[in-house]
Amino acid sequence: MRARGIEPTSHVYTNLIHAYAVGRDMEEALSCVRKMKDEDIEMSLVTYSIIVGGFAKVGNVKAADQWFKEAKERHATLNAIIYGNIIYGHCQTGNMDRAEALVREMEEEGIDASIDIYHTMMDGYTMIGDEDKCLVVFSRLKECGFSPSVISYGCLINLYTKKGRVSKALEISHIMKLAGIDHNLKTYSMLINGFINLKDWANAFAIFEDVVRDGLKPDVVLYNNIIRAFCGMGNMDRALRTVDEMQRGRHRPTSRTFMPIIHGFARAGEPRKALEVFGMMRRSGCIPTVHTFNALVLGLVEKRQMEKAVEILDEMSLAGISPNEHTYTTIMHGYASLGDTGKAFEYFTKVKSEGLELDVFAYEALLKACCKSGRMQSALAVTKEIGDVWEAADLVQQMKQEGVQPDIHTYTSFINACCKAGDMLVCLQLLP
């Protein structure tokens, strides 16, 4: 800095740290912090707030906590900003007990929570699906003298659309309008997304008409939702025309724009057209990812076109993209649906051999394959292929040993297998 005639000060370093944190480059942000310490420049509370917020946004709550603790040691009093940042971090990871403890700590320190902190808490409870506590926070917000804003009501709309209770979300929308608060693009997108998840295309498009009537210009998120709706209806041509409309409006499509189109063509049995969309992505400046290829694989698996789904693995290799655990698990589920235990185990082995993470869906696919083929005992054909096969009961035990908790679908498949085999004693031994 001095070589460029810039005298390093706390203010200068803080601005640099802020720039790196906004760009999610926390390594560079920390390098600035190290330089500050080397030059005996004290970190202000603002600097600490930025560091804590930066780590919270990249999901590194452990680091955020460490810097928050250091801030408390170095500064006699904190403020609502740094508390808001650390609370955000814990809410994003679903650690609502810690978030509530931090709010209480603020109150004990005589620091008033801002309305943004209440919104963060509502979002946190929405993420873990706790309606009652989300409503409690909404009530606390009003009790503290804050007037609910479009963001406050948006938190409730988000809560109910995520829970599939779109009618309740519409009630909140009506209450919001009665309070003289207009929708914004975000709240409209939530409602549209809610109806799309219910496959209620008519109401999704009715909300879109409200957007246009209100004179709001659709953004990328809203366009993406409308494209999802067209793809869900099977109107692929209209979905593609919407992409053109986005680009004419100077909105750059993202991978989320193209994923439902790719999945839609694959599900319609048109893998060539789905692959053509990858070319469209590249021309739009959007690089295909493993997630976009996974959308194609999923569509083909849903049509039970397993040979074509497996061929996509070669297409991924040519594109320099490695399959992830979701790619293989999707293929496993496809073969499991056909009762092809050997192929299901083959791709399970690939997940393990490539060092990818095994999750409940991978084990569920194996269990499904065993149940579909009626094989409670080890399958000799599979043994010959890979030399390592568990019984369906062994799979559930293996899941637990690997730290993967079986879910309701896993247990349902297992119970079905036990019924087929007439061995309910094994079933009772494994049920929690």
C-alpha positions as CSV (number, residue, x, y, z in Angstrom):
1,M,0.0,0.0,0.0
2,R,2.7,2.4,1.0
3,A,4.4,1.8,-2.4
4,R,1.3,3.2,-4.0
5,G,1.1,6.2,-1.7
6,I,-1.7,4.8,0.4
7,E,-1.2,4.9,4.2
8,P,-2.6,1.7,5.7
9,T,-5.2,2.6,8.3
10,S,-8.0,0.7,10.0
11,H,-10.5,2.4,7.7
12,V,-8.6,1.4,4.5
13,Y,-8.2,-2.2,5.6
14,T,-11.8,-2.4,6.6
15,N,-12.9,-1.3,3.2
16,L,-10.7,-4.0,1.6
17,I,-12.0,-6.7,4.0
18,H,-15.6,-5.6,3.2
19,A,-14.9,-5.9,-0.6
20,Y,-13.5,-9.4,-0.2
21,A,-16.3,-10.5,2.2
22,V,-19.0,-9.3,-0.3
23,G,-17.2,-11.4,-2.9
24,R,-17.2,-14.3,-0.5
25,D,-13.4,-14.5,-0.6
26,M,-12.8,-14.9,3.1
27,E,-9.2,-16.1,2.6
28,E,-8.2,-12.7,1.2
29,A,-10.3,-11.0,3.8
30,L,-8.3,-12.9,6.5
31,S,-5.0,-12.0,4.8
32,C,-5.9,-8.3,5.3
33,V,-6.7,-9.0,8.9
34,R,-3.2,-10.6,9.4
35,K,-1.6,-7.6,7.8
36,M,-3.5,-5.4,10.2
37,K,-2.3,-7.3,13.2
38,D,1.3,-7.4,11.8
39,E,1.2,-3.6,11.6
40,D,-0.4,-3.2,15.1
41,I,-3.6,-1.7,13.6
42,E,-6.5,-2.3,15.9
43,M,-9.6,-4.0,14.4
44,S,-12.7,-1.9,14.9
45,L,-16.1,-3.3,15.8
46,V,-17.1,-2.6,12.2
47,T,-14.2,-4.8,10.9
48,Y,-15.3,-7.6,13.3
49,S,-18.9,-7.3,12.1
50,I,-17.8,-7.7,8.5
51,I,-15.7,-10.7,9.2
52,V,-18.5,-12.4,11.2
53,G,-21.0,-11.6,8.5
54,G,-18.7,-12.8,5.8
55,F,-18.2,-16.2,7.4
56,A,-21.9,-16.5,8.2
57,K,-22.8,-15.9,4.5
58,V,-20.4,-18.6,3.3
59,G,-21.9,-21.0,5.9
60,N,-18.8,-21.2,8.1
61,V,-20.5,-20.7,11.4
62,K,-17.7,-22.1,13.4
63,A,-15.3,-19.4,12.1
64,A,-18.0,-16.7,12.6
65,D,-18.4,-17.8,16.2
66,Q,-14.7,-17.6,16.8
67,W,-14.5,-14.0,15.5
68,F,-17.6,-13.0,17.4
69,K,-16.0,-14.3,20.6
70,E,-12.8,-12.4,19.8
71,A,-14.9,-9.2,19.2
72,K,-16.5,-9.6,22.6
73,E,-13.0,-10.0,24.2
74,R,-11.6,-6.9,22.4
75,H,-14.6,-4.6,22.7
76,A,-16.5,-3.7,25.9
77,T,-19.8,-3.3,24.1
78,L,-21.2,-4.8,20.9
79,N,-24.0,-3.6,18.7
80,A,-27.1,-4.9,16.9
81,I,-25.2,-5.2,13.6
82,I,-22.6,-7.8,14.8
83,Y,-25.3,-9.7,16.7
84,G,-27.5,-9.7,13.6
85,N,-24.6,-11.2,11.6
86,I,-23.9,-14.0,14.0
87,I,-27.7,-14.7,14.5
88,Y,-28.0,-15.0,10.7
89,G,-25.3,-17.6,10.6
90,H,-26.9,-19.8,13.2
91,C,-30.4,-19.4,11.6
92,Q,-29.0,-20.4,8.2
93,T,-27.7,-23.7,9.8
94,G,-31.0,-24.3,11.6
95,N,-29.4,-23.8,15.1
96,M,-32.3,-21.8,16.4
97,D,-31.6,-22.5,20.1
98,R,-28.3,-20.7,19.7
99,A,-29.9,-17.9,17.7
100,E,-32.5,-17.4,20.5
101,A,-29.8,-17.4,23.1
102,L,-28.0,-14.7,21.2
103,V,-31.2,-12.6,21.1
104,R,-31.6,-13.0,24.9
105,E,-27.9,-12.0,25.3
106,M,-28.6,-8.9,23.3
107,E,-31.5,-7.9,25.5
108,E,-29.5,-8.5,28.7
109,E,-26.8,-6.2,27.3
110,G,-29.5,-3.5,26.7
111,I,-29.2,-3.8,22.9
112,D,-32.5,-3.6,21.0
113,A,-33.0,-6.1,18.2
114,S,-33.6,-4.5,14.8
115,I,-36.6,-5.6,12.6
116,D,-34.0,-7.3,10.4
117,I,-33.1,-9.6,13.2
118,Y,-36.7,-10.6,13.7
119,H,-36.9,-11.3,10.0
120,T,-33.8,-13.5,10.2
121,M,-35.3,-15.5,13.0
122,M,-38.6,-15.9,11.1
123,D,-36.6,-17.2,8.1
124,G,-34.7,-19.6,10.4
125,Y,-37.8,-21.1,11.8
126,T,-39.2,-21.3,8.2
127,M,-36.2,-23.3,7.2
128,I,-36.8,-25.9,9.9
129,G,-40.5,-25.9,9.3
130,D,-41.5,-24.6,12.8
131,E,-44.7,-22.6,12.1
132,D,-45.5,-21.9,15.8
133,K,-42.2,-20.3,16.6
134,C,-42.2,-18.3,13.4
135,L,-45.5,-16.9,14.4
136,V,-44.3,-16.2,17.9
137,V,-41.4,-14.1,16.4
138,F,-43.9,-12.3,14.2
139,S,-45.9,-11.4,17.3
140,R,-42.8,-10.3,19.2
141,L,-41.9,-8.0,16.3
142,K,-45.2,-6.2,16.6
143,E,-45.0,-6.1,20.4
144,C,-41.7,-4.3,20.1
145,G,-43.4,-1.5,18.2
146,F,-42.4,-2.5,14.7
147,S,-44.9,-2.2,11.9
148,P,-44.8,-5.4,9.8
149,S,-43.4,-4.6,6.3
150,V,-43.5,-6.5,3.0
151,I,-40.5,-8.4,4.2
152,S,-42.3,-9.4,7.5
153,Y,-45.4,-10.7,5.5
154,G,-43.0,-12.2,3.0
155,C,-41.5,-14.4,5.7
156,L,-45.0,-15.7,6.5
157,I,-45.8,-16.2,2.8
158,N,-42.6,-18.1,2.4
159,L,-43.4,-20.2,5.5
160,Y,-46.7,-21.4,4.2
161,T,-45.7,-21.9,0.5
162,K,-42.8,-24.1,1.7
163,K,-45.3,-26.1,3.8
164,G,-47.6,-26.5,0.8
165,R,-50.3,-24.4,2.4
166,V,-50.7,-21.9,-0.4
167,S,-54.3,-21.0,0.6
168,K,-52.9,-19.8,4.0
169,A,-50.2,-17.9,2.1
170,L,-53.0,-16.2,0.1
171,E,-54.7,-15.2,3.4
172,I,-51.5,-13.5,4.5
173,S,-51.3,-11.8,1.1
174,H,-54.9,-10.5,1.7
175,I,-54.0,-9.2,5.2
176,M,-50.9,-7.5,3.8
177,K,-53.0,-5.7,1.2
178,L,-55.5,-4.6,3.8
179,A,-52.6,-3.1,5.7
180,G,-51.8,-1.0,2.6
181,I,-48.7,-2.9,1.7
182,D,-48.1,-3.9,-1.9
183,H,-46.5,-7.1,-3.1
184,N,-43.0,-7.0,-4.5
185,L,-41.4,-9.4,-7.0
186,K,-40.1,-11.6,-4.2
187,T,-43.5,-12.2,-2.5
188,Y,-45.1,-12.8,-5.9
189,S,-42.4,-15.3,-6.8
190,M,-43.1,-17.1,-3.5
191,L,-46.8,-17.5,-4.4
192,I,-46.0,-18.6,-7.9
193,N,-43.5,-21.1,-6.7
194,G,-46.0,-22.4,-4.2
195,F,-48.6,-23.0,-6.8
196,I,-46.0,-24.6,-9.1
197,N,-45.0,-27.1,-6.4
198,L,-48.7,-28.1,-6.2
199,K,-48.8,-28.4,-10.0
200,D,-51.6,-25.7,-9.9
201,W,-50.6,-24.0,-13.2
202,A,-53.7,-21.9,-13.6
203,N,-53.2,-20.1,-10.3
204,A,-49.5,-19.7,-10.9
205,F,-50.2,-17.9,-14.2
206,A,-53.0,-15.9,-12.5
207,I,-50.4,-14.5,-10.0
208,F,-48.1,-13.7,-12.9
209,E,-50.9,-11.7,-14.4
210,D,-51.1,-9.8,-11.1
211,V,-47.4,-9.0,-11.5
212,V,-47.9,-7.5,-15.0
213,R,-51.1,-5.6,-13.8
214,D,-49.1,-4.1,-11.0
215,G,-46.6,-2.8,-13.5
216,L,-43.7,-4.8,-12.1
217,K,-41.0,-6.0,-14.4
218,P,-40.2,-9.7,-14.0
219,D,-36.7,-10.5,-12.7
220,V,-34.7,-13.7,-13.3
221,V,-36.2,-15.5,-10.3
222,L,-39.8,-14.8,-11.5
223,Y,-38.9,-15.8,-15.1
224,N,-37.4,-19.0,-13.9
225,N,-40.6,-19.9,-12.0
226,I,-42.7,-19.2,-15.1
227,I,-40.4,-21.4,-17.1
228,R,-40.8,-24.1,-14.5
229,A,-44.6,-23.8,-14.9
230,F,-44.5,-24.1,-18.7
231,C,-42.2,-27.2,-18.4
232,G,-44.5,-28.7,-15.8
233,M,-47.4,-28.4,-18.2
234,G,-45.3,-29.9,-21.0
235,N,-45.4,-26.7,-23.0
236,M,-41.7,-26.8,-23.9
237,D,-42.0,-24.4,-26.9
238,R,-43.5,-21.7,-24.6
239,A,-40.7,-22.3,-22.1
240,L,-38.1,-21.7,-24.8
241,R,-39.8,-18.5,-25.9
242,T,-39.8,-17.3,-22.3
243,V,-36.0,-17.7,-22.3
244,D,-35.9,-15.5,-25.5
245,E,-38.1,-13.0,-23.7
246,M,-35.8,-12.9,-20.7
247,Q,-32.8,-12.1,-23.0
248,R,-34.6,-9.4,-24.8
249,G,-35.3,-7.8,-21.4
250,R,-31.5,-8.0,-20.7
251,H,-31.9,-10.7,-18.1
252,R,-29.1,-13.3,-18.3
253,P,-30.5,-16.9,-17.9
254,T,-28.9,-19.0,-15.2
255,S,-28.5,-22.8,-14.8
256,R,-31.8,-22.7,-12.9
257,T,-33.4,-21.3,-16.0
258,F,-32.3,-24.3,-18.2
259,M,-32.6,-27.2,-15.7
260,P,-36.4,-27.6,-15.9
261,I,-36.2,-27.3,-19.7
262,I,-33.6,-30.0,-19.9
263,H,-35.6,-32.2,-17.5
264,G,-38.8,-31.5,-19.4
265,F,-37.4,-32.6,-22.7
266,A,-35.8,-35.7,-21.2
267,R,-39.1,-36.6,-19.4
268,A,-40.9,-36.2,-22.8
269,G,-38.5,-38.8,-24.3
270,E,-36.5,-36.2,-26.3
271,P,-32.9,-36.5,-25.0
272,R,-31.5,-35.0,-28.2
273,K,-33.5,-31.8,-27.7
274,A,-32.4,-31.8,-24.1
275,L,-28.8,-31.9,-25.2
276,E,-29.4,-29.1,-27.6
277,V,-30.4,-26.9,-24.7
278,F,-26.8,-27.4,-23.4
279,G,-25.6,-25.6,-26.5
280,M,-28.2,-22.8,-25.9
281,M,-26.8,-22.5,-22.4
282,R,-23.3,-22.1,-23.6
283,R,-24.3,-19.5,-26.2
284,S,-26.1,-17.6,-23.3
285,G,-22.8,-17.5,-21.4
286,C,-24.1,-20.1,-18.9
287,I,-21.7,-23.0,-18.3
288,P,-23.4,-26.4,-17.8
289,T,-22.8,-28.0,-14.4
290,V,-23.2,-31.4,-12.8
291,H,-26.7,-30.2,-11.7
292,T,-27.9,-29.5,-15.2
293,F,-26.7,-32.9,-16.4
294,N,-28.4,-34.5,-13.3
295,A,-31.7,-32.9,-14.5
296,L,-31.2,-34.7,-17.8
297,V,-30.4,-38.0,-16.1
298,L,-33.4,-37.6,-13.8
299,G,-35.8,-37.0,-16.8
300,L,-34.5,-40.1,-18.6
301,V,-34.7,-42.3,-15.4
302,E,-38.3,-41.1,-14.9
303,K,-39.1,-42.4,-18.4
304,R,-37.2,-45.6,-17.5
305,Q,-34.8,-45.0,-20.4
306,M,-31.9,-46.4,-18.4
307,E,-29.5,-47.0,-21.4
308,K,-29.8,-43.4,-22.4
309,A,-29.4,-42.2,-18.8
310,V,-26.1,-44.1,-18.6
311,E,-25.0,-42.7,-21.9
312,I,-25.2,-39.2,-20.4
313,L,-22.3,-40.2,-18.1
314,D,-20.2,-40.3,-21.3
315,E,-21.5,-36.8,-22.3
316,M,-20.5,-35.5,-18.9
317,S,-17.0,-36.9,-19.3
318,L,-16.6,-35.2,-22.7
319,A,-17.7,-31.9,-21.1
320,G,-15.1,-32.4,-18.3
321,I,-17.7,-32.8,-15.6
322,S,-17.6,-35.6,-13.1
323,P,-20.8,-37.3,-11.9
324,N,-21.6,-36.7,-8.2
325,E,-23.4,-38.9,-5.7
326,H,-26.8,-37.5,-6.9
327,T,-26.0,-38.6,-10.4
328,Y,-25.3,-42.2,-9.4
329,T,-28.1,-42.3,-6.8
330,T,-30.6,-41.3,-9.5
331,I,-29.4,-44.1,-11.8
332,M,-29.5,-46.5,-8.8
333,H,-33.2,-45.6,-8.2
334,G,-33.9,-46.2,-11.9
335,Y,-32.5,-49.7,-11.8
336,A,-34.1,-50.3,-8.4
337,S,-37.5,-49.5,-9.9
338,L,-36.9,-52.2,-12.5
339,G,-35.8,-54.6,-9.8
340,D,-32.3,-54.8,-11.3
341,T,-30.4,-55.4,-8.1
342,G,-27.0,-56.0,-9.8
343,K,-27.0,-52.7,-11.6
344,A,-28.2,-50.9,-8.5
345,F,-25.3,-52.3,-6.5
346,E,-22.9,-51.6,-9.3
347,Y,-23.5,-47.8,-9.1
348,F,-23.6,-48.0,-5.3
349,T,-20.0,-49.4,-5.6
350,K,-19.1,-46.5,-7.8
351,V,-20.2,-44.0,-5.2
352,K,-18.0,-45.7,-2.6
353,S,-15.0,-46.2,-4.9
354,E,-15.0,-42.6,-6.1
355,G,-15.0,-41.3,-2.5
356,L,-18.5,-39.7,-2.8
357,E,-20.8,-39.2,0.1
358,L,-23.3,-42.0,0.8
359,D,-26.7,-40.6,1.9
360,V,-30.1,-42.1,2.8
361,F,-31.2,-42.0,-0.8
362,A,-28.4,-44.3,-1.9
363,Y,-29.2,-46.9,0.7
364,E,-32.9,-46.5,0.0
365,A,-32.3,-47.3,-3.7
366,L,-30.5,-50.5,-2.7
367,L,-33.3,-51.5,-0.3
368,K,-35.8,-50.7,-3.0
369,A,-34.0,-53.0,-5.5
370,C,-33.9,-55.8,-3.0
371,C,-37.6,-55.4,-2.2
372,K,-38.6,-55.1,-5.9
373,S,-36.8,-58.4,-6.7
374,G,-38.1,-60.1,-3.6
375,R,-34.6,-60.8,-2.4
376,M,-34.4,-60.7,1.4
377,Q,-31.4,-63.0,1.3
378,S,-28.1,-62.2,-0.5
379,A,-28.6,-62.4,-4.3
380,L,-26.1,-64.8,-5.8
381,A,-26.2,-63.1,-9.2
382,V,-25.1,-59.8,-7.6
383,T,-22.5,-61.6,-5.5
384,K,-20.9,-62.9,-8.7
385,E,-20.8,-59.4,-10.1
386,I,-19.3,-57.4,-7.2
387,G,-18.6,-60.0,-4.5
388,D,-20.2,-57.9,-1.7
389,V,-23.9,-57.9,-1.1
390,W,-25.9,-57.3,2.0
391,E,-29.3,-58.7,2.8
392,A,-32.0,-56.0,3.0
393,A,-31.8,-56.1,6.8
394,D,-28.1,-55.8,6.6
395,L,-28.5,-52.6,4.5
396,V,-30.5,-50.9,7.3
397,Q,-27.9,-51.9,9.8
398,Q,-25.1,-50.6,7.5
399,M,-26.9,-47.3,7.1
400,K,-26.9,-46.8,10.9
401,Q,-23.2,-47.8,11.1
402,E,-22.3,-45.2,8.5
403,G,-24.2,-42.6,10.4
404,V,-27.0,-42.3,7.9
405,Q,-30.4,-42.3,9.6
406,P,-33.0,-44.4,7.7
407,D,-36.1,-42.3,6.8
408,I,-39.8,-43.3,6.5
409,H,-39.4,-44.4,2.9
410,T,-36.5,-46.7,3.8
411,Y,-38.5,-48.3,6.6
412,T,-41.6,-48.7,4.3
413,S,-39.5,-50.5,1.7
414,F,-38.0,-52.7,4.4
415,I,-41.4,-53.6,5.8
416,N,-42.7,-54.5,2.3
417,A,-39.7,-56.8,1.8
418,C,-40.3,-58.5,5.2
419,C,-43.9,-59.0,4.3
420,K,-42.9,-60.6,1.0
421,A,-40.4,-62.9,2.8
422,G,-42.8,-63.7,5.6
423,D,-40.2,-62.7,8.1
424,M,-41.7,-60.1,10.4
425,L,-39.4,-61.0,13.3
426,V,-36.4,-59.4,11.4
427,C,-38.7,-56.4,10.8
428,L,-39.5,-55.9,14.4
429,Q,-35.9,-56.2,15.4
430,L,-34.8,-53.3,13.2
431,L,-37.7,-50.9,13.6
432,P,-36.9,-48.1,16.1
